[in-house]
Coordinates of C-alpha atoms in Angstrom, one line a residue:
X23 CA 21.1 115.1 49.9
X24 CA 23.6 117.8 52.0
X25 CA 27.1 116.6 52.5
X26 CA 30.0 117.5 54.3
X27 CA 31.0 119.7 51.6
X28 CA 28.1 121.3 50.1
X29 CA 24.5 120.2 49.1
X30 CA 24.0 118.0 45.6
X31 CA 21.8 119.8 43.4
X32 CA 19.6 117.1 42.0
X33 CA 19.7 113.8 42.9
X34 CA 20.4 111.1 40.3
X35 CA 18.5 107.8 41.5
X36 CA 20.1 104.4 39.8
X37 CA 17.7 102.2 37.7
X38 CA 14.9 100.1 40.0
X39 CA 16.4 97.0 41.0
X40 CA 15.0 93.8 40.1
X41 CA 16.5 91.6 42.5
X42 CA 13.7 91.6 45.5
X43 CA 14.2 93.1 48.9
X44 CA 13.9 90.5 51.8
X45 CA 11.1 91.2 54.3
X46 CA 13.9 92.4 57.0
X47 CA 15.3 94.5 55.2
X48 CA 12.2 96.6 54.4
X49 CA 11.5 99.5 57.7
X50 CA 8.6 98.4 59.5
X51 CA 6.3 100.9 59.9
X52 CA 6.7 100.9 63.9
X53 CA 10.6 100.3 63.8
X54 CA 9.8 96.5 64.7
X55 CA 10.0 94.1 62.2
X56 CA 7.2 91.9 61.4
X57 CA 6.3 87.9 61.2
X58 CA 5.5 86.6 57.8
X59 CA 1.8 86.4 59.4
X60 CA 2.2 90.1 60.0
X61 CA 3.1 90.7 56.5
X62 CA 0.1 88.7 55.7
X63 CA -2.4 90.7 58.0
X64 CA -0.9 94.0 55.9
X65 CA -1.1 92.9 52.9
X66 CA -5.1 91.6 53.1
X67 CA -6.1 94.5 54.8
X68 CA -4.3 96.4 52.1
X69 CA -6.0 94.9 49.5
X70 CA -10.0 94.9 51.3
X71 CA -9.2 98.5 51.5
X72 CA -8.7 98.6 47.7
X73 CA -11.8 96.4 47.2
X74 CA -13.5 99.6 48.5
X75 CA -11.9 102.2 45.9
X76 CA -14.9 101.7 43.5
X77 CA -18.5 100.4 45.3
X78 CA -19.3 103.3 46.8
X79 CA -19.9 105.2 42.8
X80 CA -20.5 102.4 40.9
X81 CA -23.0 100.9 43.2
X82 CA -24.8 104.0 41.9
X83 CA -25.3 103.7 38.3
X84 CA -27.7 100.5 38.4
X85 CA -30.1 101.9 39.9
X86 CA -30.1 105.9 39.0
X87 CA -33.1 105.4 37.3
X88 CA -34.9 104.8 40.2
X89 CA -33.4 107.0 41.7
X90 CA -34.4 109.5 39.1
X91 CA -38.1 108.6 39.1
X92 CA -38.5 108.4 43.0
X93 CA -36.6 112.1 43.8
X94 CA -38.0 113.8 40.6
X95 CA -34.7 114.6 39.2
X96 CA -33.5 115.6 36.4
X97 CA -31.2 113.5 33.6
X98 CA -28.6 116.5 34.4
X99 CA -28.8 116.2 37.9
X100 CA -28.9 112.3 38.8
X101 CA -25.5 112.8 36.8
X102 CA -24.1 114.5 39.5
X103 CA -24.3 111.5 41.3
X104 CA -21.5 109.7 39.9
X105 CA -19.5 113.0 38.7
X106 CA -19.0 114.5 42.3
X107 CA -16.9 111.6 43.0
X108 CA -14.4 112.2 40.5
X109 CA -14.1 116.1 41.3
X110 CA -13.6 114.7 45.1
X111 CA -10.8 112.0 44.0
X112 CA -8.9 114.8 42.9
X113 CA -9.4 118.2 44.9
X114 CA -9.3 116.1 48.0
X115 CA -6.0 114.0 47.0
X116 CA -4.0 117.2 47.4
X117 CA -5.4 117.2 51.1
X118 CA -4.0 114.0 52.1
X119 CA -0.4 115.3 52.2
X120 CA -0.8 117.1 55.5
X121 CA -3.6 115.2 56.9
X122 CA -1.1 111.8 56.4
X123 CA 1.9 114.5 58.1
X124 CA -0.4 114.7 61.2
X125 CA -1.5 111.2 61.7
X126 CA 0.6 108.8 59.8
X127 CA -0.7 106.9 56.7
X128 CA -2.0 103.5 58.7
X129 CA -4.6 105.6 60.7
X130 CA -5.3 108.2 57.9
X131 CA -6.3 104.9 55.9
X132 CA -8.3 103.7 58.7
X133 CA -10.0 107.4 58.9
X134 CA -10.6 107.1 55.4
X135 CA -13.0 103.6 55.5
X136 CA -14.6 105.1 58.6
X137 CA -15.2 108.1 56.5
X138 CA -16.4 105.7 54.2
X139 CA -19.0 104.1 55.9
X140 CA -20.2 106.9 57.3
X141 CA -20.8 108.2 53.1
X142 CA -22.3 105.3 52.3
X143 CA -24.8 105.2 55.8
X144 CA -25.8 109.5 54.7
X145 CA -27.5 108.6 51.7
X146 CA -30.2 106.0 53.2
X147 CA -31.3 109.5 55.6
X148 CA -33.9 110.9 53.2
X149 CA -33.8 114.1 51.2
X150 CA -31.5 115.8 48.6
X151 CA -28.8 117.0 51.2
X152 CA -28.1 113.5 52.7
X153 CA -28.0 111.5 48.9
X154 CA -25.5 114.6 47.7
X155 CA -23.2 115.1 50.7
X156 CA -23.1 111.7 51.7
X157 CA -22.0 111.0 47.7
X158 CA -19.4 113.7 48.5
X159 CA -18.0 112.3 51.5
X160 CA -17.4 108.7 49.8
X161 CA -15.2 110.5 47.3
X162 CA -13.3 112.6 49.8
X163 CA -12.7 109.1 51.6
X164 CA -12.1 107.4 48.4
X165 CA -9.4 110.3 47.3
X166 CA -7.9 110.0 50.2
X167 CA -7.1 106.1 50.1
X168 CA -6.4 106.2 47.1
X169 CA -3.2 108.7 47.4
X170 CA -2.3 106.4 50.2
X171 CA -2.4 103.1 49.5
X172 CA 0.4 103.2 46.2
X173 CA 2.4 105.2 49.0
X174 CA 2.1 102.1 51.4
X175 CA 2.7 99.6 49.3
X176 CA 5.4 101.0 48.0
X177 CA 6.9 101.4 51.3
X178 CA 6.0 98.5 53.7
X179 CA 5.6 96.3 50.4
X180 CA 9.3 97.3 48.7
X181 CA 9.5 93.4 48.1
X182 CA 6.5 92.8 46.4
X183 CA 5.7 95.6 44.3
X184 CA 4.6 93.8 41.4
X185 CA 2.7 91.5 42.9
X186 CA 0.8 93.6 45.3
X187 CA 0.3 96.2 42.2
X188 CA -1.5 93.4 40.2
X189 CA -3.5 92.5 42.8
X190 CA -4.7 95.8 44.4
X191 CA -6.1 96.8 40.8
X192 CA -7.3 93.5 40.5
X193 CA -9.6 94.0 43.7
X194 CA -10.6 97.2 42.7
X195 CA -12.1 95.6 39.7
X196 CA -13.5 93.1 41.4
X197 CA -15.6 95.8 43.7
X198 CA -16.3 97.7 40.7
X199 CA -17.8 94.8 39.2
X200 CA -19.5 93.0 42.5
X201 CA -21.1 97.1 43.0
X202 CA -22.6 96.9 39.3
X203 CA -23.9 93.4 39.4
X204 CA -25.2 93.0 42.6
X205 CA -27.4 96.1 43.2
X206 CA -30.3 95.8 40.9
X207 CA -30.7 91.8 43.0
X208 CA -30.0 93.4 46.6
X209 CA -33.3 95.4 45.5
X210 CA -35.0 92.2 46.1
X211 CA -34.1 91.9 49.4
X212 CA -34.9 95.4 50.7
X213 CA -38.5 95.4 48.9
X214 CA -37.3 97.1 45.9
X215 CA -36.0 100.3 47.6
X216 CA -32.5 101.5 46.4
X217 CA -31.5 103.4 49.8
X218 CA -31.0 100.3 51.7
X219 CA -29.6 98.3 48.9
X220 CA -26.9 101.2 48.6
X221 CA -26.4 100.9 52.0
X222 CA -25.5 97.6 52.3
X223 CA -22.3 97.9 50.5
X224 CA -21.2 99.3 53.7
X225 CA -20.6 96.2 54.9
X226 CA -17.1 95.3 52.6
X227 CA -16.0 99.1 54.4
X228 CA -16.8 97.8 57.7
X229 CA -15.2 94.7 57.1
X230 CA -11.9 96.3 55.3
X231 CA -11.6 98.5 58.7
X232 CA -11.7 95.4 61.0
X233 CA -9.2 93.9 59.9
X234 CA -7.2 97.3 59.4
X235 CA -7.3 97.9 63.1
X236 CA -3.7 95.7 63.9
X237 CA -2.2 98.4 61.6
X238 CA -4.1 101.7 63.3
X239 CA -2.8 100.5 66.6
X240 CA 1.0 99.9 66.1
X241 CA 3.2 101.7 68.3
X242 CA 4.8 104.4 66.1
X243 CA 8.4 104.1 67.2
X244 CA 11.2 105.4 65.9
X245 CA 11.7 105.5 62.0
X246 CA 14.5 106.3 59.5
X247 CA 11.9 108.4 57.6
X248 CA 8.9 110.2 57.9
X249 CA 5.9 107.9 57.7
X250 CA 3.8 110.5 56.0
X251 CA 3.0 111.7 52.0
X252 CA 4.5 114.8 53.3
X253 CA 4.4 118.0 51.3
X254 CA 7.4 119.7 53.3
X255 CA 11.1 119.3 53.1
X256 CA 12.1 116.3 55.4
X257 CA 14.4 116.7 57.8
X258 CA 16.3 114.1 55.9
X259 CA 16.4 116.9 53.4
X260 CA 14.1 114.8 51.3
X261 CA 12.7 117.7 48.5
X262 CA 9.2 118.8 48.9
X263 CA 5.8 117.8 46.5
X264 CA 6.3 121.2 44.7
X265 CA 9.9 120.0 43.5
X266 CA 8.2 117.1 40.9
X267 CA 5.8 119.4 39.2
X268 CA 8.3 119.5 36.4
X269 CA 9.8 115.9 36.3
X270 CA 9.2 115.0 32.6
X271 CA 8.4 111.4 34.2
X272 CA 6.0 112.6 36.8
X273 CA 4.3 114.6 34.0
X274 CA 3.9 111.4 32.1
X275 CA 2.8 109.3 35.0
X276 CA -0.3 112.1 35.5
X277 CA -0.8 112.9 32.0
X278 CA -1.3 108.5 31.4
X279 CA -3.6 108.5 35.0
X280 CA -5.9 111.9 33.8
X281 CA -6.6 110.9 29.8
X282 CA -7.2 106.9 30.6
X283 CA -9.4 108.1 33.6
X284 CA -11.6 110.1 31.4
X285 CA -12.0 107.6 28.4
X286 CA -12.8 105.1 31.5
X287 CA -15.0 107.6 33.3
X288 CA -16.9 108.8 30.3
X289 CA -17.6 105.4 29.3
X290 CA -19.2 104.0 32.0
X291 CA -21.1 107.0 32.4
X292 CA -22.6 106.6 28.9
X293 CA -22.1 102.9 27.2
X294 CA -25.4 102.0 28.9
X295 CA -27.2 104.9 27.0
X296 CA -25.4 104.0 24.0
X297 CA -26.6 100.3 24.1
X298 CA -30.0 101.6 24.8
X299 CA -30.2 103.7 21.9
X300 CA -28.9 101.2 19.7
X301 CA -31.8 99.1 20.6
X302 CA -30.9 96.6 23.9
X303 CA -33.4 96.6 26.6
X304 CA -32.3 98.3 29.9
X305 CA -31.5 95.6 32.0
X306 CA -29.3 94.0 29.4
X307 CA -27.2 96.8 29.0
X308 CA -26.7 97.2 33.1
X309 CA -25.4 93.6 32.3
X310 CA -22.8 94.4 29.6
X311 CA -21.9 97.0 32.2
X312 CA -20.6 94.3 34.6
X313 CA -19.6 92.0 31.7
X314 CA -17.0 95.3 31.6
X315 CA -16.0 95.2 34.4
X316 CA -15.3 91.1 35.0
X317 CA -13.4 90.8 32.3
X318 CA -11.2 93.9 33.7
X319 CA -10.3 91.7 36.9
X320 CA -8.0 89.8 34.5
X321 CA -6.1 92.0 33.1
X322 CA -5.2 94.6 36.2
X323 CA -4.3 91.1 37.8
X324 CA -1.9 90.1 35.2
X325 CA -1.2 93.8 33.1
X326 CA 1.3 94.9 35.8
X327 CA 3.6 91.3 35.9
X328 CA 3.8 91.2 32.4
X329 CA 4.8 94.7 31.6
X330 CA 8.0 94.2 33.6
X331 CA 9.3 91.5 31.2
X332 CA 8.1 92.9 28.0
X333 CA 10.2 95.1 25.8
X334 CA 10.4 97.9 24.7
X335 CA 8.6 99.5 27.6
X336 CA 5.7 100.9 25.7
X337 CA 4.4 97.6 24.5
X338 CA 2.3 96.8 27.6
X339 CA 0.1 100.8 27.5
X340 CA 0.1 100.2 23.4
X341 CA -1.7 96.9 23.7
X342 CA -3.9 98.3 26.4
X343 CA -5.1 101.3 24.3
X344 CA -5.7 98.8 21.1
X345 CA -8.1 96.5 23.4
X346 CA -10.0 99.7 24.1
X347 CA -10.4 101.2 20.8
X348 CA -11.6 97.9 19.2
X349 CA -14.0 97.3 21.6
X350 CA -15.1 101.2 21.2
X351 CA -15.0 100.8 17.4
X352 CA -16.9 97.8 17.6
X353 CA -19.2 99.4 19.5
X354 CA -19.6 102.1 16.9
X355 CA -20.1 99.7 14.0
X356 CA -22.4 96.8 15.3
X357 CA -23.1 97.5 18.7
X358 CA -26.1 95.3 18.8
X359 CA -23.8 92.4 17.3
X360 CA -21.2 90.5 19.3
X361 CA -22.3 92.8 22.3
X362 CA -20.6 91.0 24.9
X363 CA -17.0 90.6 22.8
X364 CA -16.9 94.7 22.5
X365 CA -17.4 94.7 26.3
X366 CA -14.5 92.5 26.7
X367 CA -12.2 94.0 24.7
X368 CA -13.3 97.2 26.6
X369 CA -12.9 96.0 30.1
X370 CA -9.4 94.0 29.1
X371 CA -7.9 97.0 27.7
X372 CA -9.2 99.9 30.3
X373 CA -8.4 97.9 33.4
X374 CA -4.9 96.9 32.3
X375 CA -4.3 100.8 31.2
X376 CA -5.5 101.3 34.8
X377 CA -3.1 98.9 36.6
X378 CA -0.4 100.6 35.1
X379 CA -0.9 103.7 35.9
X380 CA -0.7 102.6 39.5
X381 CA 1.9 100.4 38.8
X382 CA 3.9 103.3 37.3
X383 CA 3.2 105.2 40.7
X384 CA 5.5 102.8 42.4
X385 CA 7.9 101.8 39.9
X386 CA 9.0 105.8 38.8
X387 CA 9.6 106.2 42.5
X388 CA 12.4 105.4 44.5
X389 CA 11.1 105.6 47.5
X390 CA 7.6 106.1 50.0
X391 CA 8.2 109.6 50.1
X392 CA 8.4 109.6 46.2
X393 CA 5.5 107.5 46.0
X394 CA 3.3 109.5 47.9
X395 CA 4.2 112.9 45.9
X396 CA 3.9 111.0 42.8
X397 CA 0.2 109.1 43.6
X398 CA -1.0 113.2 44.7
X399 CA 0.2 114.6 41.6
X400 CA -0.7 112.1 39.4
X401 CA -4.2 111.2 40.9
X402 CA -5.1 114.7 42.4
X403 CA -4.4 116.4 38.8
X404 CA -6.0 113.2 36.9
X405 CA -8.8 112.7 38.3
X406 CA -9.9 116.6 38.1
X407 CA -9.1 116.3 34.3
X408 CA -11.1 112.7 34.1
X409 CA -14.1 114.4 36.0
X410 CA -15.4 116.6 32.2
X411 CA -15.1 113.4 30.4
X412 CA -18.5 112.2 31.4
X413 CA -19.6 115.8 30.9
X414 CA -17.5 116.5 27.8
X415 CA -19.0 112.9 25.9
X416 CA -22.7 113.6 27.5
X417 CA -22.4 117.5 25.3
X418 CA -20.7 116.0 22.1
X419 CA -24.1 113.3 22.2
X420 CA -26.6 116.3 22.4
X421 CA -24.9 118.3 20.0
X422 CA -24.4 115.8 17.1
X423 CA -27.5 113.9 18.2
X424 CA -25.4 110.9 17.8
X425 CA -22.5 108.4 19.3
X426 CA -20.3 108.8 16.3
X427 CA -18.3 111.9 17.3
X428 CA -18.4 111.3 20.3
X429 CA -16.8 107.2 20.2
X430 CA -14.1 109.6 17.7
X431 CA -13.5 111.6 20.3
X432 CA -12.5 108.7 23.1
X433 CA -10.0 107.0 20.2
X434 CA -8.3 110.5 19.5
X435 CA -7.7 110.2 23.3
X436 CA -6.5 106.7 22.8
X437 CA -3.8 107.8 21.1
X438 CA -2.8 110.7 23.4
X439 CA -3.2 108.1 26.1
X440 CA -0.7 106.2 24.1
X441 CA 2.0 108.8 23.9
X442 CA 1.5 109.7 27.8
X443 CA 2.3 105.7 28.4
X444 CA 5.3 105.8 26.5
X445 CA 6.7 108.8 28.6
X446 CA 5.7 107.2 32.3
X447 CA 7.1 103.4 30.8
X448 CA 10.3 104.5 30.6
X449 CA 12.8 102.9 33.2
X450 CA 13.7 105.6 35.3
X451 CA 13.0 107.3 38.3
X452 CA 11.5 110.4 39.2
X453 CA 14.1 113.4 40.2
X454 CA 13.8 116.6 42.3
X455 CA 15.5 119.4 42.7
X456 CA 16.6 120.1 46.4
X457 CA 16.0 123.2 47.8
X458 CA 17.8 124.4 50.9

């Protein structure tokens, strides 16, 4: 920050406080303060907008076989369908920066569920074009809300980091898991034709941007700082995205969000495969899928609480990367045996390595402004890295004609995963060099 006498060159942030802000003395995001019903209203549509972060792609992988069969596509091909995504969460996160400049963050999230729906409603339209843009345009919306909302929380939330953390994973678990569960049945109801039964996981988007329409339509007012993830010097003099690139503790925040991404992205894509070569019957295996992805809700409810008490700092991401690789090893040695335990293990340990990397968004910031350059960075970078982890497992299979190299692979990651955590867990903020 400039002074009378000259300006500082880095600033040195103290240690996050643990003692809770009260509601009044967090800005509001229109200069007004608000009710405790207000804070209520925020904090729900907050969390229905993070219930969205994951139905629109994993809705998909139930039924890409029919999908397959019914367009004529090929096994390459139908994998584009949940791999675009991942390229969009992180070549569009570096977008959101400006875009949140020009309209503020509450209507660039509202853009981003009516960008949403709009994704979703493409791919019912038939023909190649509509299935692969619409899929595009539900990651660009995705990417985008996902940059924002750590950015939000962190900011119209300050009070309630932790909780709203733990439970904004937690939802995003819970629509990961409703999307895998519930697509195969909604077949049944639209005479077995996946178009329609896609589209009707518009409705949790429609209903997230309903009750996100109180936020949209607050007066701006007047605020003591800039209610954008801006990517430009403040006039506050607040430093710009570029000046984190080289914050050891930003580095460790992405590196933690790109490896667990990939183990998480690469083994959704292919556990079902897996299973299926090891002998379980399709449907079963979409099951285990789910199984996954239940048992995550409780940990990315609870993994973000916890960590704050537990010492050393490291503890939380070490446990989290020993729930996965037992469940992968498991997998490796008897996966026909004690099916539904390895999926537990699996779902306990990636959600809750998931959690806190969000968490670790907010907490290594020490402010929105912070928060918003850290979520691109960490997310934007990640999530490009996570994207060749389907692709990367999916060409270690075909060349060793087998899952043992490949499960190898995700554990060596594990441990790289491990010594990411131990960077981003340490208790101190992020710091960036001003530039005048």
């Amino acid at each position: 920050m400039a002074t009378a006498t000259g300006p500082t060159p880095r600033i040195d942030y103290p240690a996050p406080s643990e003692e809770p802000l009260r509601p009044e003395e967090i800005e509001a995001p229109a200069g007004q303060p608000r009710s405790r019903l207000g804070y209520l209203v925020l904090g729900a549509g907050l969390l229905l907008i993070g219930l969205n972060l994951r139905i629109g792609v994993t809705a998909v992988s139930p039924v890409l076989a029919d999908i397959r069969s019914s367009l004529g596509l090929s096994e390459a091909v139908a994998s584009l369908l949940t791999t675009i995504p991942v390229f969009a969460f992180g070549a569009f996160a570096f977008l959101t920066p400006g875009l949140s400049r020009r309209i503020g963050i509450h209507r660039l999230l509202g853009v981003a569920m009516a960008t949403l729906i709009v994704g979703i409603a493409l791919r019912v339209i038939p023909g190649l074009s509509a299935l692969f843009g619409g899929t595009l345009v539900i990651g660009a919306a995705i990417a985008i809300a996902n940059v924002l909302l750590p950015a939000a929380i962190k900011r119209d939330l300050a009070h309630r980091t932790g909780l709203m953390m733990g439970l904004y994973a937690t939802v995003m678990s819970l629509g990961a898991a409703l999307a895998s569960g519930f697509t195969v049945p909604l077949l049944a109801v639209t005479g077995g034709q996946w178009r329609p039964a896609l589209a009707l996981w518009a409705i949790p988007a429609a209903i997230a941007l309903a009750v996100w329409i109180p936020q949209m339509l607050r007066s701006p007012g007047r605020a003591r700082r800039p209610h954008s993830v801006a990517d430009a010097t403040s006039e506050s003099g607040e430093p710009p995205f570029r000046a984190i690139l080289t914050d050891p503790i930003a580095i460790g925040v992405t590196a933690l969000m790109a490896i667990q991404s990939m183990i998480f992205y690469a083994t959704i894509a292919w556990l079902p495969t897996l299973l299926q070569d090891a002998g379980i019957d399709p449907g079963t295996a979409g099951w285990m899928l789910s199984f996954l992805a239940i048992a995550g809700v409780v940990a990315a409810l609870f993994a973000p609480a916890l960590t704050r008490q537990w010492r050393p700092t490291w503890l939380p991401i070490a446990i989290a990367a020993a729930l996965t690789g037992a469940g992968l090893l498991g997998v490796a040695i008897a996966p026909t045996q004690a099916t539904l335990l390895w999926m537990i293990l699996i779902g306990l340990g990636q959600s809750a390595s998931i959690a806190l990397s969000l968490s670790y968004i907010v907490w290594r910031s020490p402010d929105a402004h912070h928060a918003g350059h850290l979520s691109t960075m960490a997310q934007g970078f990640g999530y490009l890295f996570a994207a060749f982890g389907p692709l990367g497992l999916g060409a270690l299979h075909t060349a060793t004609h087998g899952w043992t190299i490949p499960i190898t692979a995700l554990g060596v990651l594990l441990i790289a995963q491990l010594l990411a955590g131990a960077v981003a867990s340490r208790p101190r903020h992020i710091r960036a060099k001003l530039r005048h």
